[in-house]
CSV table of C-alpha atoms in Angstrom, one decimal:
chain,number,residue,atom,x,y,z
E,1,MET,CA,23.1,44.7,-29.6
E,2,ASN,CA,22.4,41.2,-28.9
E,3,ASP,CA,25.2,39.2,-26.8
E,4,THR,CA,25.2,36.6,-29.6
E,5,LEU,CA,26.7,37.7,-32.8
E,6,THR,CA,25.0,36.1,-35.8
E,7,PRO,CA,26.2,36.0,-39.5
E,8,VAL,CA,24.3,37.9,-42.2
E,9,GLY,CA,24.4,35.2,-44.8
E,10,GLY,CA,22.5,35.0,-48.0
E,11,ARG,CA,23.0,36.9,-51.3
E,12,PRO,CA,24.3,40.1,-49.6
E,13,ALA,CA,27.4,38.1,-48.1
E,14,TRP,CA,29.1,37.3,-51.2
E,15,LEU,CA,32.9,36.7,-51.9
E,16,GLY,CA,34.5,38.5,-54.8
E,17,SER,CA,36.5,35.4,-55.6
E,18,THR,CA,33.5,33.3,-56.4
E,19,LEU,CA,31.5,35.9,-58.4
E,20,ASP,CA,31.5,37.1,-61.9
E,21,TYR,CA,29.8,40.5,-62.0
E,22,ARG,CA,29.1,40.1,-65.9
E,23,GLN,CA,26.9,37.2,-65.0
E,24,ASP,CA,25.4,38.3,-61.6
E,25,GLY,CA,25.2,42.1,-61.5
E,26,LEU,CA,25.2,43.5,-65.1
E,27,TRP,CA,22.2,45.0,-66.7
E,28,GLN,CA,22.4,45.4,-70.4
E,29,LEU,CA,19.8,48.0,-71.6
E,30,SER,CA,17.7,46.9,-74.5
E,31,PRO,CA,16.9,48.8,-77.6
E,32,ALA,CA,13.4,49.5,-76.3
E,33,GLU,CA,14.9,50.8,-73.0
E,34,LEU,CA,17.4,53.0,-74.8
E,35,ALA,CA,14.6,54.4,-77.2
E,36,GLU,CA,12.6,55.1,-73.8
E,37,ILE,CA,15.6,57.0,-72.4
E,38,ASP,CA,16.1,58.9,-75.5
E,39,ALA,CA,12.5,59.9,-75.7
E,40,ALA,CA,12.7,61.1,-72.2
E,41,LEU,CA,15.7,63.3,-72.9
E,42,ALA,CA,13.7,64.8,-75.7
E,43,THR,CA,10.8,65.6,-73.4
E,44,LEU,CA,13.2,67.1,-70.9
E,45,LYS,CA,14.5,69.5,-73.6
E,46,GLU,CA,11.1,70.6,-74.4
E,47,HIS,CA,10.8,72.2,-71.0
E,48,GLY,CA,13.9,74.5,-71.9
E,49,GLU,CA,17.3,74.8,-70.4
E,50,LEU,CA,16.4,73.0,-67.0
E,51,ASP,CA,19.0,72.8,-64.3
E,52,LEU,CA,20.0,69.3,-62.8
E,53,THR,CA,17.9,69.9,-59.8
E,54,GLU,CA,14.9,70.4,-62.0
E,55,ILE,CA,15.2,66.9,-63.5
E,56,THR,CA,12.3,64.8,-61.9
E,57,PRO,CA,10.2,61.8,-63.0
E,58,ALA,CA,7.8,64.3,-64.4
E,59,THR,CA,10.2,66.1,-66.5
E,60,PHE,CA,12.2,63.0,-67.4
E,61,PRO,CA,9.3,60.4,-67.8
E,62,LEU,CA,10.2,56.7,-67.8
E,63,HIS,CA,8.0,53.6,-67.7
E,64,THR,CA,9.6,50.5,-68.7
E,65,VAL,CA,13.0,51.7,-67.4
E,66,GLY,CA,11.2,53.1,-64.3
E,67,ASP,CA,10.0,49.6,-63.5
E,68,PHE,CA,13.4,48.3,-63.8
E,69,LEU,CA,14.7,51.0,-61.4
E,70,SER,CA,12.0,49.8,-59.0
E,71,ARG,CA,13.4,46.3,-59.2
E,72,LEU,CA,17.0,47.9,-58.9
E,73,ARG,CA,16.0,49.2,-55.4
E,74,ASP,CA,15.1,45.8,-54.3
E,75,GLU,CA,18.5,44.1,-55.6
E,76,LEU,CA,20.5,46.9,-53.9
E,77,TRP,CA,18.5,46.6,-50.5
E,78,ALA,CA,18.2,42.7,-50.3
E,79,GLY,CA,20.3,41.2,-53.1
E,80,ARG,CA,24.0,41.6,-54.0
E,81,GLY,CA,24.0,45.4,-53.1
E,82,PHE,CA,25.4,46.4,-56.5
E,83,VAL,CA,24.3,46.7,-60.2
E,84,LEU,CA,26.1,47.7,-63.4
E,85,ILE,CA,24.1,49.2,-66.1
E,86,ARG,CA,25.6,48.9,-69.6
E,87,GLY,CA,24.4,50.3,-72.9
E,88,LEU,CA,24.2,54.1,-73.1
E,89,SER,CA,26.1,55.4,-76.2
E,90,ARG,CA,29.1,57.7,-76.0
E,91,GLU,CA,28.8,58.5,-79.6
E,92,ARG,CA,25.1,59.4,-79.4
E,93,TYR,CA,25.3,61.8,-76.4
E,94,GLY,CA,27.6,64.5,-75.3
E,95,ASP,CA,28.8,64.8,-71.8
E,96,ASP,CA,26.0,67.2,-70.7
E,97,ASP,CA,23.3,65.2,-72.1
E,98,LEU,CA,24.8,62.1,-70.3
E,99,ALA,CA,24.7,64.1,-67.2
E,100,ARG,CA,21.0,64.9,-67.7
E,101,ILE,CA,20.3,61.2,-68.5
E,102,TYR,CA,22.0,60.2,-65.4
E,103,CYS,CA,20.3,62.6,-63.0
E,104,GLY,CA,16.9,61.5,-64.7
E,105,LEU,CA,17.7,57.8,-63.9
E,106,GLY,CA,18.8,58.9,-60.3
E,107,ALA,CA,15.5,60.8,-59.8
E,108,HIS,CA,13.5,57.7,-60.5
E,109,LEU,CA,15.6,55.7,-58.1
E,110,GLY,CA,15.2,58.0,-55.3
E,111,ASP,CA,16.1,61.5,-54.0
E,112,ILE,CA,19.4,62.9,-55.3
E,113,VAL,CA,21.2,64.8,-52.4
E,114,PRO,CA,24.1,67.1,-52.0
E,115,GLN,CA,27.6,65.5,-51.7
E,116,SER,CA,29.6,68.2,-49.8
E,117,GLY,CA,29.6,71.7,-48.3
E,118,ASN,CA,29.8,73.0,-52.0
E,119,GLY,CA,26.3,71.8,-52.5
E,120,GLU,CA,26.9,69.9,-55.6
E,121,ILE,CA,24.5,67.1,-56.5
E,122,LEU,CA,26.6,65.8,-59.4
E,123,GLY,CA,30.3,65.0,-58.4
E,124,HIS,CA,33.3,64.7,-60.7
E,125,VAL,CA,35.9,61.8,-60.1
E,126,LEU,CA,38.8,63.2,-62.0
E,127,ASN,CA,42.6,63.6,-61.4
E,128,VAL,CA,43.3,67.2,-60.8
E,129,ALA,CA,46.0,66.8,-58.2
E,130,ASP,CA,48.6,68.5,-60.7
E,131,LEU,CA,46.2,71.4,-61.3
E,132,VAL,CA,45.7,72.7,-57.7
E,133,ASP,CA,48.0,73.8,-55.0
E,134,GLU,CA,46.3,72.3,-52.0
E,135,GLN,CA,46.2,68.6,-51.2
E,136,VAL,CA,43.4,67.0,-52.8
E,137,ARG,CA,41.0,64.1,-51.6
E,138,GLY,CA,41.6,60.7,-53.0
E,139,TYR,CA,38.9,60.7,-55.7
E,140,ARG,CA,40.6,63.8,-57.2
E,141,SER,CA,43.9,62.0,-57.7
E,142,ALA,CA,45.1,58.8,-59.6
E,143,GLN,CA,46.2,57.0,-56.5
E,144,SER,CA,44.6,53.8,-55.2
E,145,MET,CA,41.7,54.3,-52.8
E,146,ASN,CA,41.1,52.1,-49.7
E,147,MET,CA,37.8,50.4,-48.9
E,148,HIS,CA,35.1,52.7,-47.5
E,149,SER,CA,31.6,53.8,-47.6
E,150,ASP,CA,30.3,56.9,-49.1
E,151,GLY,CA,27.3,59.1,-47.8
E,152,HIS,CA,23.7,58.3,-47.4
E,153,ASP,CA,21.9,55.2,-49.0
E,154,VAL,CA,23.2,54.7,-52.6
E,155,VAL,CA,26.5,55.9,-54.4
E,156,SER,CA,26.5,55.9,-58.1
E,157,LEU,CA,29.2,56.3,-60.7
E,158,LEU,CA,28.8,56.9,-64.5
E,159,CYS,CA,31.9,56.6,-66.8
E,160,LEU,CA,32.5,59.3,-69.1
E,161,ARG,CA,36.1,58.3,-70.1
E,162,GLY,CA,38.3,55.6,-68.9
E,163,ALA,CA,41.9,55.7,-67.8
E,164,LYS,CA,45.0,54.9,-70.0
E,165,ALA,CA,45.5,51.9,-67.8
E,166,GLY,CA,44.3,50.7,-64.5
E,167,GLY,CA,41.5,52.4,-62.4
E,168,ALA,CA,39.3,49.5,-61.8
E,169,SER,CA,36.4,50.1,-59.3
E,170,ARG,CA,37.0,47.6,-56.4
E,171,ILE,CA,34.1,46.6,-54.2
E,172,ALA,CA,33.4,44.0,-51.5
E,173,SER,CA,30.6,42.9,-49.3
E,174,ALA,CA,30.8,44.4,-45.9
E,175,ALA,CA,28.4,41.7,-44.9
E,176,ALA,CA,30.8,38.8,-45.9
E,177,VAL,CA,33.6,40.6,-43.9
E,178,HIS,CA,31.3,40.8,-41.1
E,179,ASP,CA,30.5,37.3,-41.3
E,180,ARG,CA,34.1,36.2,-41.4
E,181,MET,CA,35.0,38.4,-38.4
E,182,VAL,CA,31.9,36.9,-36.3
E,183,GLU,CA,33.3,33.5,-37.2
E,184,THR,CA,37.0,34.1,-36.5
E,185,ARG,CA,37.2,36.9,-34.2
E,186,PRO,CA,34.0,37.7,-32.7
E,187,ASP,CA,35.7,40.0,-30.0
E,188,LEU,CA,36.9,42.3,-32.7
E,189,ALA,CA,33.4,42.2,-34.5
E,190,ARG,CA,31.9,43.4,-31.3
E,191,VAL,CA,34.4,46.3,-31.2
E,192,LEU,CA,33.1,47.4,-34.7
E,193,TYR,CA,29.4,47.1,-33.4
E,194,ASP,CA,30.3,49.4,-30.6
E,195,GLY,CA,31.9,51.9,-33.1
E,196,MET,CA,34.2,54.8,-32.9
E,197,PRO,CA,34.1,58.6,-33.5
E,198,VAL,CA,34.4,59.8,-37.1
E,199,MET,CA,36.0,63.2,-38.1
E,200,ARG,CA,34.5,65.1,-41.0
E,201,GLY,CA,35.9,67.5,-43.4
E,202,GLN,CA,36.2,71.0,-42.0
E,203,MET,CA,34.2,72.6,-44.9
E,204,ASP,CA,31.4,70.1,-44.8
E,205,ALA,CA,31.0,70.7,-41.1
E,206,GLU,CA,31.1,74.3,-41.0
E,207,ARG,CA,28.8,74.7,-43.8
E,208,GLY,CA,26.5,72.0,-42.4
E,209,ASP,CA,25.6,71.3,-38.9
E,210,GLY,CA,29.0,72.4,-37.5
E,211,LYS,CA,30.1,69.1,-36.1
E,212,ILE,CA,33.8,68.3,-37.0
E,213,VAL,CA,33.6,65.1,-35.1
E,214,THR,CA,30.6,63.0,-34.7
E,215,SER,CA,28.8,63.4,-31.2
E,216,ASP,CA,28.6,59.6,-30.5
E,217,ASN,CA,30.5,56.5,-31.7
E,218,VAL,CA,29.5,55.5,-35.3
E,219,ALA,CA,28.9,51.8,-35.5
E,220,LEU,CA,30.7,50.1,-38.5
E,221,PHE,CA,28.4,47.2,-38.0
E,222,ALA,CA,24.7,47.4,-36.8
E,223,LYS,CA,21.6,45.2,-36.9
E,224,THR,CA,18.1,46.6,-36.4
E,225,ASP,CA,15.3,44.0,-36.2
E,226,GLY,CA,17.7,41.5,-38.0
E,227,VAL,CA,18.7,43.9,-40.9
E,228,PHE,CA,22.4,44.4,-41.2
E,229,SER,CA,23.9,47.8,-41.9
E,230,SER,CA,27.5,48.9,-42.3
E,231,CYS,CA,29.1,52.3,-42.2
E,232,VAL,CA,32.8,52.3,-42.8
E,233,HIS,CA,35.0,55.3,-42.5
E,234,VAL,CA,38.4,53.9,-41.2
E,235,ALA,CA,40.6,56.9,-42.4
E,236,GLN,CA,38.3,59.5,-40.9
E,237,THR,CA,38.1,57.5,-37.5
E,238,ARG,CA,42.0,57.4,-37.5
E,239,ASP,CA,41.9,61.1,-38.3
E,240,ALA,CA,39.7,61.7,-35.2
E,241,ALA,CA,42.2,59.8,-33.1
E,242,ARG,CA,45.3,61.6,-34.4
E,243,ALA,CA,43.5,65.0,-33.8
E,244,GLY,CA,42.9,64.0,-30.2
E,245,HIS,CA,39.2,63.8,-30.2
E,246,PHE,CA,39.4,60.1,-28.6
E,247,GLU,CA,42.1,57.8,-27.6
E,248,ILE,CA,42.0,54.7,-29.9
E,249,THR,CA,42.6,51.4,-28.0
E,250,PRO,CA,44.6,48.4,-29.2
E,251,GLU,CA,41.6,46.4,-29.8
E,252,GLN,CA,40.0,49.1,-31.9
E,253,GLU,CA,43.2,49.4,-34.0
E,254,ALA,CA,43.2,45.6,-34.4
E,255,ALA,CA,39.5,45.5,-35.4
E,256,LEU,CA,40.0,48.3,-37.9
E,257,ASP,CA,43.1,46.6,-39.3
E,258,LEU,CA,41.3,43.3,-39.6
E,259,PHE,CA,38.4,44.8,-41.4
E,260,CYS,CA,40.7,46.5,-43.9
E,261,GLU,CA,42.8,43.4,-44.3
E,262,LEU,CA,39.8,41.2,-45.2
E,263,ALA,CA,38.1,43.8,-47.6
E,264,ALA,CA,41.2,44.2,-49.5
E,265,SER,CA,42.1,40.5,-49.9
E,266,PRO,CA,41.5,38.7,-53.3
E,267,GLU,CA,39.0,36.3,-51.6
E,268,PHE,CA,36.8,39.3,-50.9
E,269,TYR,CA,37.0,42.0,-53.4
E,270,LEU,CA,35.7,42.2,-56.9
E,271,ASP,CA,37.2,44.4,-59.5
E,272,MET,CA,34.8,45.9,-62.1
E,273,SER,CA,36.1,47.6,-65.2
E,274,PHE,CA,34.1,50.5,-66.4
E,275,ALA,CA,33.5,51.1,-70.0
E,276,PRO,CA,32.3,54.6,-71.2
E,277,GLY,CA,28.7,54.9,-70.6
E,278,ASP,CA,28.5,52.3,-67.8
E,279,ILE,CA,26.6,53.2,-64.6
E,280,GLN,CA,27.4,51.5,-61.3
E,281,PHE,CA,24.9,51.7,-58.2
E,282,LEU,CA,26.1,50.6,-54.8
E,283,ASN,CA,24.2,50.2,-51.5
E,284,ASN,CA,26.3,51.9,-49.0
E,285,ARG,CA,25.0,49.8,-46.2
E,286,LEU,CA,26.1,46.6,-47.8
E,287,ILE,CA,29.1,47.5,-50.0
E,288,VAL,CA,32.5,49.1,-49.4
E,289,HIS,CA,34.4,50.4,-52.4
E,290,GLY,CA,37.8,51.6,-53.5
E,291,ARG,CA,39.9,51.9,-56.7
E,292,THR,CA,43.1,50.6,-58.0
E,293,PRO,CA,45.7,53.2,-59.1
E,294,TYR,CA,45.8,54.3,-62.8
E,295,GLN,CA,47.7,55.8,-65.5
E,296,ASP,CA,46.2,58.8,-67.2
E,297,HIS,CA,46.5,61.2,-70.0
E,298,GLU,CA,48.4,64.3,-69.7
E,299,ASP,CA,45.7,66.4,-71.3
E,300,VAL,CA,43.0,66.8,-68.6
E,301,SER,CA,40.2,66.6,-71.1
E,302,LEU,CA,41.2,63.0,-72.0
E,303,ARG,CA,41.6,61.9,-68.5
E,304,ARG,CA,39.6,59.2,-66.6
E,305,HIS,CA,36.4,61.0,-65.7
E,306,LEU,CA,33.4,59.5,-63.8
E,307,MET,CA,30.3,61.4,-62.6
E,308,ARG,CA,29.0,60.7,-59.3
E,309,LEU,CA,25.5,60.8,-57.6
E,310,TRP,CA,24.4,60.2,-53.9
E,311,VAL,CA,20.8,59.0,-53.7
E,312,ASN,CA,18.5,58.5,-50.7
E,313,ILE,CA,15.8,55.9,-51.1
E,314,PRO,CA,12.6,57.0,-49.2
E,315,SER,CA,11.1,53.4,-49.2
E,316,TRP,CA,14.0,52.1,-47.1
E,317,PRO,CA,14.1,52.3,-43.4
E,318,ARG,CA,16.5,55.0,-42.0
E,319,ARG,CA,19.8,54.0,-40.7
E,320,PRO,CA,20.2,52.9,-37.1
E,321,ALA,CA,20.6,55.7,-34.7
E,322,ASN,CA,24.3,54.9,-34.1
E,323,GLN,CA,25.0,55.4,-37.8
E,324,GLN,CA,23.0,58.5,-38.4
E,325,ASP,CA,25.3,61.2,-37.0
E,326,ILE,CA,27.9,61.2,-39.9
E,327,TYR,CA,25.0,61.5,-42.4
E,328,SER,CA,23.1,64.4,-40.8
E,329,MET,CA,20.0,65.2,-42.9
E,330,ALA,CA,20.3,68.7,-41.4
E,331,ASP,CA,23.5,69.2,-43.5
E,332,LEU,CA,21.7,68.8,-46.8
E,333,PRO,CA,19.6,72.1,-47.0
E,334,LEU,CA,22.5,73.9,-45.5
E,335,TRP,CA,25.0,72.5,-48.0
E,336,ALA,CA,22.6,73.3,-50.9
E,337,ARG,CA,22.7,77.0,-50.2
E,338,PHE,CA,26.2,77.1,-51.7
E,339,ARG,CA,25.3,75.4,-55.1
E,340,THR,CA,24.9,77.6,-58.1
E,341,PRO,CA,22.8,76.6,-61.2
E,342,PHE,CA,24.5,74.4,-63.7
E,343,MET,CA,27.7,74.4,-61.8
E,344,GLU,CA,28.2,70.6,-62.2
E,345,MET,CA,27.7,70.5,-66.1
E,346,PRO,CA,30.6,68.3,-67.1
E,347,GLU,CA,31.6,70.2,-70.3
E,348,ARG,CA,31.8,73.4,-68.2
E,349,TYR,CA,33.7,71.5,-65.6
E,350,ILE,CA,36.3,70.2,-68.1
E,351,ALA,CA,36.6,73.5,-69.8
E,352,GLU,CA,37.4,75.2,-66.5
E,353,ALA,CA,40.1,72.4,-65.6
E,354,THR,CA,41.5,72.8,-69.2
E,355,MET,CA,42.0,76.7,-68.6
E,356,LYS,CA,43.7,75.8,-65.3
E,357,GLN,CA,46.0,73.4,-66.9
E,358,HIS,CA,46.9,75.9,-69.7
E,359,ALA,CA,47.5,78.6,-67.2
E,360,ARG,CA,49.9,76.5,-65.1
E,361,ALA,CA,51.8,75.3,-68.3
E,362,GLY,CA,52.1,79.1,-69.4
E,363,ALA,CA,53.2,80.2,-66.0
């Protein structure tokens, strides 16, 4: 790292208080694009009952929309770092067909990768905290979620159903937070360039490369050849300190606190309300995201339900070496061994959750 810290600036370093995502970040699918997506779904079904992993640009062909997704890659990489696509009809498509369309779009964007030691390539963001006995991760509850990054290059969410109230997607530019820290507290910005260890989930580690804690410090801020990249896992860093894997210093605590304070302030964050059928794409190297708390329906089949993809973009440069340890490419084929065909289909997922709910109600 150079001794002189410099701001990122430009379109990636936006402030949520000055931005309207409906004017700068929203893509409304045209009738022609929707017709092309519909035709691609019909072509896919001509191949028979294909698993989600078998959905490729060849089995789900797109031309006009495929060109748009190529431009989307550029906007995610060097623009605002986020895009919201609107226009898919919830009346026309069932949940499983929307999952197929979603994976088809993701396959044109890049390589869809597993998200955990369970091997799933399609995740479900749904409140099931009352249906299981163990403590659940934040995305499986109705609580707020603090600002963080997800794995690999791009995280995407498709809204199947909204909440009764609340549950806005909250995003912020990590580049803008970086620039403010460089301006006001360069000493703490430098601490985040040095990084800290990150603790991973036990199952993900055991089913992957075996590392519970990263071998080296993971840099929250990095620049390679002038290209900025963030990697923000504050909770998992503090988990590593609490578990005794390293002794966190007052300066490190202060740097993490300042990042969280800025990212969660109204000046920096941008709230996006999802409508059913909306698809959000975020560049994990530029954007941190969280969620406001929400009120949900009692019936699990009516609850707020988002589907999630993680996508790697082969044309993008790989992350800096001091950010790669937490996103081990070696994990991906190891995690994939635990996936079973069709395990992520949303209609099956909701049916199983409904059975659990009925069983608990009858117990």
